[in-house]
mmCIF file of C-alpha atoms in Angstrom:
data_model
loop_
_atom_site.group_PDB
_atom_site.id
_atom_site.type_symbol
_atom_site.label_atom_id
_atom_site.label_comp_id
_atom_site.label_asym_id
_atom_site.label_seq_id
_atom_site.Cartn_x
_atom_site.Cartn_y
_atom_site.Cartn_z
ATOM 1 C CA MET A 9 131.088 74.092 112.402
ATOM 2 C CA PRO A 10 130.815 70.048 111.852
ATOM 3 C CA ARG A 11 128.197 68.786 109.679
ATOM 4 C CA LYS A 12 125.848 66.050 110.839
ATOM 5 C CA LYS A 13 125.353 63.201 108.749
ATOM 6 C CA ASN A 14 122.552 63.638 106.054
ATOM 7 C CA ASN A 15 120.782 60.535 105.448
ATOM 8 C CA GLN A 16 118.280 62.440 103.137
ATOM 9 C CA GLY A 17 121.405 63.018 100.955
ATOM 10 C CA ALA A 18 121.867 59.388 100.638
ATOM 11 C CA ARG A 19 118.323 58.780 99.513
ATOM 12 C CA ASN A 20 118.829 61.539 96.903
ATOM 13 C CA ARG A 21 121.851 59.904 95.404
ATOM 14 C CA ASN A 22 119.916 56.748 94.996
ATOM 15 C CA GLN A 23 116.597 58.093 93.971
ATOM 16 C CA GLY A 24 117.115 61.445 92.449
ATOM 17 C CA PRO A 25 115.656 64.862 93.439
ATOM 18 C CA HIS A 26 112.625 64.879 95.659
ATOM 19 C CA ARG A 27 109.356 66.435 93.979
ATOM 20 C CA ASP A 28 107.568 68.499 96.633
ATOM 21 C CA LYS A 29 104.060 67.502 95.567
ATOM 22 C CA SER A 30 102.400 69.379 98.599
ATOM 23 C CA PHE A 31 102.855 72.707 96.684
ATOM 24 C CA ARG A 32 101.375 71.682 93.133
ATOM 25 C CA SER A 33 97.981 72.702 93.875
ATOM 26 C CA HIS A 34 98.782 75.681 95.634
ATOM 27 C CA ALA A 35 100.323 78.519 93.317
ATOM 28 C CA ASP A 36 99.874 81.141 95.906
ATOM 29 C CA SER A 37 101.842 79.187 98.581
ATOM 30 C CA ASN A 38 105.506 79.991 99.517
ATOM 31 C CA LEU A 39 108.076 77.888 100.966
ATOM 32 C CA LYS A 40 108.914 78.141 104.527
ATOM 33 C CA PRO A 41 112.504 77.439 106.017
ATOM 34 C CA LYS A 42 112.872 74.089 107.503
ATOM 35 C CA ALA A 43 115.425 75.369 109.998
ATOM 36 C CA SER A 44 114.372 77.632 112.890
ATOM 37 C CA ASN A 45 117.005 80.174 111.739
ATOM 38 C CA GLY A 46 117.157 79.382 108.050
ATOM 39 C CA TYR A 47 116.574 81.722 105.189
ATOM 40 C CA PHE A 48 116.592 81.474 101.175
ATOM 41 C CA LEU A 49 119.363 82.650 99.076
ATOM 42 C CA PHE A 50 118.438 82.671 95.434
ATOM 43 C CA GLY A 51 119.833 83.180 92.042
ATOM 44 C CA ARG A 52 122.706 81.006 90.495
ATOM 45 C CA ASN A 53 125.538 83.194 91.845
ATOM 46 C CA SER A 54 124.469 83.593 95.248
ATOM 47 C CA VAL A 55 123.622 80.016 95.538
ATOM 48 C CA GLU A 56 126.908 78.655 93.897
ATOM 49 C CA THR A 57 129.064 80.702 96.038
ATOM 50 C CA ALA A 58 127.275 79.675 99.145
ATOM 51 C CA LEU A 59 127.694 76.048 98.417
ATOM 52 C CA GLN A 60 131.392 76.774 97.812
ATOM 53 C CA ASN A 61 131.882 78.424 101.242
ATOM 54 C CA LYS A 62 132.876 75.636 103.650
ATOM 55 C CA ASN A 63 131.598 77.814 106.598
ATOM 56 C CA ARG A 64 128.184 78.150 105.351
ATOM 57 C CA GLU A 65 125.652 75.436 106.608
ATOM 58 C CA CYS A 66 123.280 74.425 103.710
ATOM 59 C CA VAL A 67 119.860 72.893 104.242
ATOM 60 C CA ARG A 68 118.380 72.072 100.897
ATOM 61 C CA LEU A 69 118.491 73.123 97.401
ATOM 62 C CA VAL A 70 114.931 73.983 95.764
ATOM 63 C CA GLY A 71 114.289 74.948 92.141
ATOM 64 C CA THR A 72 112.915 74.031 88.921
ATOM 65 C CA GLU A 73 114.129 70.906 87.096
ATOM 66 C CA LYS A 74 115.774 72.757 84.554
ATOM 67 C CA ALA A 75 117.889 75.048 87.001
ATOM 68 C CA LEU A 76 118.842 71.850 89.069
ATOM 69 C CA SER A 77 119.980 70.114 85.954
ATOM 70 C CA ASN A 78 123.058 72.441 86.155
ATOM 71 C CA GLU A 79 125.842 69.973 87.414
ATOM 72 C CA ARG A 80 128.156 72.992 88.011
ATOM 73 C CA ILE A 81 125.971 73.830 90.919
ATOM 74 C CA THR A 82 124.531 70.409 92.306
ATOM 75 C CA SER A 83 127.959 68.709 92.044
ATOM 76 C CA ILE A 84 129.401 71.065 94.655
ATOM 77 C CA ARG A 85 127.486 69.351 97.606
ATOM 78 C CA PRO A 86 125.892 66.109 96.099
ATOM 79 C CA ASN A 87 124.517 64.940 99.216
ATOM 80 C CA ILE A 88 122.342 67.904 99.956
ATOM 81 C CA GLU A 89 118.635 67.511 100.073
ATOM 82 C CA THR A 90 117.215 68.648 96.764
ATOM 83 C CA VAL A 91 113.529 69.555 95.980
ATOM 84 C CA VAL A 92 112.075 70.124 92.455
ATOM 85 C CA ILE A 93 109.410 72.575 92.138
ATOM 86 C CA ASN A 94 108.549 73.377 88.764
ATOM 87 C CA ASP A 95 105.825 75.921 89.717
ATOM 88 C CA THR A 96 107.829 79.287 89.446
ATOM 89 C CA SER A 97 105.010 81.242 91.019
ATOM 90 C CA ILE A 98 105.752 79.353 94.522
ATOM 91 C CA LEU A 99 109.577 80.412 93.933
ATOM 92 C CA ASP A 100 108.246 83.988 93.333
ATOM 93 C CA ALA A 101 106.129 83.967 96.363
ATOM 94 C CA THR A 102 108.989 82.879 98.535
ATOM 95 C CA VAL A 103 111.579 85.546 97.483
ATOM 96 C CA GLY A 104 109.321 88.256 95.989
ATOM 97 C CA THR A 105 108.353 88.824 92.488
ATOM 98 C CA ASP A 106 110.913 91.727 92.112
ATOM 99 C CA SER A 107 113.753 89.212 93.022
ATOM 100 C CA PRO A 108 115.274 87.295 90.042
ATOM 101 C CA HIS A 109 115.680 83.903 91.519
ATOM 102 C CA GLN A 110 116.575 82.278 87.982
ATOM 103 C CA GLY A 111 114.634 79.114 89.266
ATOM 104 C CA ILE A 112 116.954 78.230 92.114
ATOM 105 C CA LEU A 113 116.990 78.706 95.840
ATOM 106 C CA LEU A 114 119.134 77.438 98.538
ATOM 107 C CA GLU A 115 117.985 77.346 102.303
ATOM 108 C CA VAL A 116 120.900 78.190 104.495
ATOM 109 C CA ARG A 117 121.612 79.154 108.192
ATOM 110 C CA PRO A 118 123.682 82.240 109.191
ATOM 111 C CA LEU A 119 127.094 82.227 108.909
ATOM 112 C CA PRO A 120 129.137 82.103 112.235
ATOM 113 C CA GLY A 121 130.130 85.313 113.716
ATOM 114 C CA THR A 122 133.556 86.770 113.362
ATOM 115 C CA ASP A 123 135.687 87.874 116.429
ATOM 116 C CA ILE A 124 137.378 91.303 116.278
ATOM 117 C CA GLU A 125 140.523 89.804 117.446
ATOM 118 C CA SER A 126 140.796 88.242 113.902
ATOM 119 C CA LEU A 127 141.211 91.765 112.388
ATOM 120 C CA THR A 128 144.802 92.336 114.030
ATOM 121 C CA PRO A 129 146.696 93.979 111.239
ATOM 122 C CA ILE A 130 148.822 91.967 109.035
ATOM 123 C CA ASP A 131 152.458 93.545 108.680
ATOM 124 C CA GLY A 132 153.282 94.261 105.287
ATOM 125 C CA LYS A 133 149.610 94.150 103.943
ATOM 126 C CA LYS A 134 147.063 96.864 103.354
ATOM 127 C CA ASN A 135 144.646 96.198 106.209
ATOM 128 C CA ILE A 136 141.188 98.083 105.279
ATOM 129 C CA ILE A 137 138.004 97.715 107.028
ATOM 130 C CA LEU A 138 134.801 99.296 106.042
ATOM 131 C CA MET A 139 132.179 100.577 108.880
ATOM 132 C CA LEU A 140 128.653 101.410 108.153
ATOM 133 C CA ASP A 141 126.717 103.681 110.723
ATOM 134 C CA GLN A 142 122.839 103.129 110.508
ATOM 135 C CA VAL A 143 122.867 101.966 106.670
ATOM 136 C CA THR A 144 119.502 100.135 106.725
ATOM 137 C CA ASP A 145 118.910 99.231 103.175
ATOM 138 C CA PRO A 146 120.019 95.578 102.495
ATOM 139 C CA HIS A 147 120.701 96.559 98.867
ATOM 140 C CA ASN A 148 123.135 99.142 99.891
ATOM 141 C CA VAL A 149 124.914 96.953 102.388
ATOM 142 C CA GLY A 150 125.105 94.187 100.127
ATOM 143 C CA ALA A 151 126.496 96.680 97.459
ATOM 144 C CA CYS A 152 129.008 97.979 99.933
ATOM 145 C CA MET A 153 130.139 94.357 100.938
ATOM 146 C CA ARG A 154 130.641 93.723 97.173
ATOM 147 C CA SER A 155 132.945 96.616 96.773
ATOM 148 C CA ALA A 156 134.637 95.934 99.984
ATOM 149 C CA ALA A 157 135.666 92.433 99.011
ATOM 150 C CA ALA A 158 136.477 93.785 95.321
ATOM 151 C CA PHE A 159 138.975 95.980 96.825
ATOM 152 C CA GLY A 160 140.352 93.618 99.281
ATOM 153 C CA ALA A 161 139.044 94.779 102.501
ATOM 154 C CA ARG A 162 139.378 92.609 105.744
ATOM 155 C CA ALA A 163 135.918 93.111 106.847
ATOM 156 C CA LEU A 164 132.884 94.973 107.049
ATOM 157 C CA ILE A 165 131.296 96.189 110.372
ATOM 158 C CA THR A 166 127.761 97.225 110.975
ATOM 159 C CA GLN A 167 125.714 97.728 114.263
ATOM 160 C CA ASP A 168 123.725 94.621 115.273
ATOM 161 C CA ARG A 169 120.703 96.870 115.252
ATOM 162 C CA ASN A 170 119.621 99.617 113.036
ATOM 163 C CA SER A 171 121.246 97.723 110.107
ATOM 164 C CA PRO A 172 119.963 94.585 108.187
ATOM 165 C CA SER A 173 120.725 91.066 108.853
ATOM 166 C CA GLU A 174 121.559 88.175 106.274
ATOM 167 C CA SER A 175 118.933 87.789 103.683
ATOM 168 C CA GLY A 176 118.518 86.800 100.212
ATOM 169 C CA THR A 177 118.233 90.242 98.998
ATOM 170 C CA LEU A 178 121.688 91.255 100.788
ATOM 171 C CA ALA A 179 123.390 88.378 99.479
ATOM 172 C CA ARG A 180 122.439 88.864 95.810
ATOM 173 C CA SER A 181 123.362 92.680 96.174
ATOM 174 C CA ALA A 182 126.830 91.360 97.554
ATOM 175 C CA ALA A 183 127.198 89.252 94.403
ATOM 176 C CA GLY A 184 129.355 86.682 96.619
ATOM 177 C CA GLY A 185 130.814 89.119 98.956
ATOM 178 C CA LEU A 186 128.646 87.663 101.734
ATOM 179 C CA GLU A 187 130.385 84.307 101.572
ATOM 180 C CA THR A 188 134.045 85.766 101.287
ATOM 181 C CA LEU A 189 133.996 89.024 103.496
ATOM 182 C CA ASP A 190 134.243 88.924 107.172
ATOM 183 C CA TRP A 191 131.038 90.645 108.600
ATOM 184 C CA LEU A 192 131.240 91.736 112.242
ATOM 185 C CA ARG A 193 127.864 92.985 113.678
ATOM 186 C CA VAL A 194 128.638 94.842 117.069
ATOM 187 C CA ALA A 195 126.594 96.571 119.734
ATOM 188 C CA ASN A 196 128.577 99.747 119.737
ATOM 189 C CA LEU A 197 130.318 101.266 116.799
ATOM 190 C CA SER A 198 132.409 103.831 118.705
ATOM 191 C CA GLN A 199 133.608 101.346 121.399
ATOM 192 C CA THR A 200 134.662 99.171 118.386
ATOM 193 C CA LEU A 201 136.500 101.924 116.922
ATOM 194 C CA ASP A 202 138.542 102.447 120.197
ATOM 195 C CA THR A 203 139.416 98.570 120.104
ATOM 196 C CA LEU A 204 140.664 98.978 116.461
ATOM 197 C CA LYS A 205 142.576 102.050 117.585
ATOM 198 C CA GLU A 206 144.261 100.153 120.064
ATOM 199 C CA MET A 207 145.014 97.466 117.591
ATOM 200 C CA GLY A 208 146.748 99.889 115.216
ATOM 201 C CA TYR A 209 144.034 101.158 112.994
ATOM 202 C CA TRP A 210 143.380 104.750 112.101
ATOM 203 C CA HIS A 211 139.984 105.925 111.422
ATOM 204 C CA VAL A 212 138.559 108.266 108.416
ATOM 205 C CA GLY A 213 134.966 109.370 108.347
ATOM 206 C CA LEU A 214 133.240 110.245 105.079
ATOM 207 C CA ASP A 215 131.430 113.541 105.194
ATOM 208 C CA GLY A 216 130.979 116.243 102.494
ATOM 209 C CA ASN A 217 131.535 119.193 104.970
ATOM 210 C CA THR A 218 135.277 119.168 105.106
ATOM 211 C CA GLU A 219 138.086 120.231 102.791
ATOM 212 C CA THR A 220 140.243 117.174 103.066
ATOM 213 C CA LYS A 221 139.924 114.876 100.019
ATOM 214 C CA ILE A 222 139.903 111.312 100.497
ATOM 215 C CA ARG A 223 142.623 110.836 97.955
ATOM 216 C CA ASP A 224 144.809 113.000 100.222
ATOM 217 C CA VAL A 225 144.570 111.011 103.538
ATOM 218 C CA LYS A 226 147.988 109.381 104.504
ATOM 219 C CA LEU A 227 147.365 107.339 107.426
ATOM 220 C CA GLY A 228 149.258 104.398 106.817
ATOM 221 C CA ASP A 229 148.190 100.745 105.995
ATOM 222 C CA ASN A 230 145.622 100.169 108.675
ATOM 223 C CA ILE A 231 142.570 102.128 107.935
ATOM 224 C CA VAL A 232 138.795 102.083 109.021
ATOM 225 C CA ILE A 233 136.564 103.855 106.576
ATOM 226 C CA VAL A 234 133.471 104.965 108.417
ATOM 227 C CA MET A 235 130.440 105.937 106.522
ATOM 228 C CA GLY A 236 126.975 107.073 107.711
ATOM 229 C CA SER A 237 123.543 106.859 106.364
ATOM 230 C CA GLU A 238 122.737 108.938 103.213
ATOM 231 C CA GLY A 239 120.258 111.083 105.047
ATOM 232 C CA LYS A 240 121.749 111.784 108.407
ATOM 233 C CA GLY A 241 125.302 110.726 107.933
ATOM 234 C CA MET A 242 127.486 109.499 110.887
ATOM 235 C CA ARG A 243 126.193 109.987 114.365
ATOM 236 C CA PRO A 244 128.100 112.168 116.450
ATOM 237 C CA LEU A 245 129.685 109.907 118.761
ATOM 238 C CA THR A 246 130.809 107.636 115.741
ATOM 239 C CA ARG A 247 132.070 110.965 114.059
ATOM 240 C CA LYS A 248 133.917 111.809 117.236
ATOM 241 C CA SER A 249 135.951 108.627 117.166
ATOM 242 C CA CYS A 250 137.205 109.409 113.796
ATOM 243 C CA ASP A 251 140.929 110.530 113.456
ATOM 244 C CA MET A 252 140.257 112.505 110.334
ATOM 245 C CA ILE A 253 137.161 113.396 108.262
ATOM 246 C CA ALA A 254 137.338 113.421 104.471
ATOM 247 C CA LYS A 255 135.218 113.880 101.209
ATOM 248 C CA ILE A 256 134.655 112.659 97.991
ATOM 249 C CA PRO A 257 135.207 115.715 95.673
ATOM 250 C CA MET A 258 132.292 116.198 93.068
ATOM 251 C CA SER A 259 131.218 118.764 90.588
ATOM 252 C CA GLY A 260 128.496 120.222 92.589
ATOM 253 C CA GLN A 261 125.782 119.330 90.119
ATOM 254 C CA ILE A 262 124.348 116.798 92.584
ATOM 255 C CA GLU A 263 124.521 117.024 96.383
ATOM 256 C CA SER A 264 125.394 113.429 97.326
ATOM 257 C CA LEU A 265 126.299 109.844 96.110
ATOM 258 C CA ASN A 266 124.646 106.837 96.953
ATOM 259 C CA VAL A 267 126.207 105.299 99.884
ATOM 260 C CA SER A 268 127.445 102.286 98.064
ATOM 261 C CA ASN A 269 128.800 104.322 95.139
ATOM 262 C CA ALA A 270 130.742 106.434 97.746
ATOM 263 C CA ALA A 271 132.021 103.357 99.575
ATOM 264 C CA ALA A 272 133.364 101.894 96.396
ATOM 265 C CA ILE A 273 135.346 105.104 95.434
ATOM 266 C CA ALA A 274 136.561 105.517 99.070
ATOM 267 C CA LEU A 275 137.960 101.982 99.084
ATOM 268 C CA TYR A 276 139.753 102.279 95.579
ATOM 269 C CA GLU A 277 141.328 105.554 96.987
ATOM 270 C CA ILE A 278 142.718 104.015 100.056
ATOM 271 C CA ALA A 279 143.570 100.655 98.654
ATOM 272 C CA ASP A 280 145.339 102.406 95.707
ATOM 273 C CA GLN A 281 147.892 104.460 98.016
ATOM 274 C CA ASN A 282 151.357 103.310 98.090
#
């Protein structure tokens, strides 16, 4: 998406970062996004990877003077509006006191969507997609995204309802994966699986109630791994759309794994197959 000319950025280059004095006497105030659909990323890694992503529309950098003195971050997009707020209680109130922001926030707009046609299998390559069915915790979705990116998956697919949207919490859990992995949010998972099947993908669902082990799944190079929520698992229609159901073998001392841990194991097993 073409970026509009930012006159504010020119002022920043000449006069330095803007200090938002309106917040100095309101320690319990929190920042509001300037953009109608904007939200705040927080923490050095989330901010840096977003600034490096050419597809990410960034609105402004906000942080303490110390955090904004990091030229590794501020030099990525030198024209971006920069606001100094040294009262960290304002940053705490904006992202939550349990969210380690490291003194720096970045207001962004959501990433542009990805079309399913972009996932056409590439010959000679392992084409893996991770699909989550009603996984609602942004920490878990972000952690699954991190694992999917780490093991070279093509994309993450979730439903556009009953699953979290982009947020600072999800981005931090994804540890950069939000900026590097395609994320499709679709209306109907079973219909999406049908479309992917027509494109050449095979589907394996994860469930403990089967004898087939994930390491024994041999369905070729084009695989969709489908995982349900920890409590209810996959919905019946999603499960019915899978070609095979497999499990992660465990000792029996615990009943199940966290969905993000299970996703990491499944992704490793499928990606490691010859």
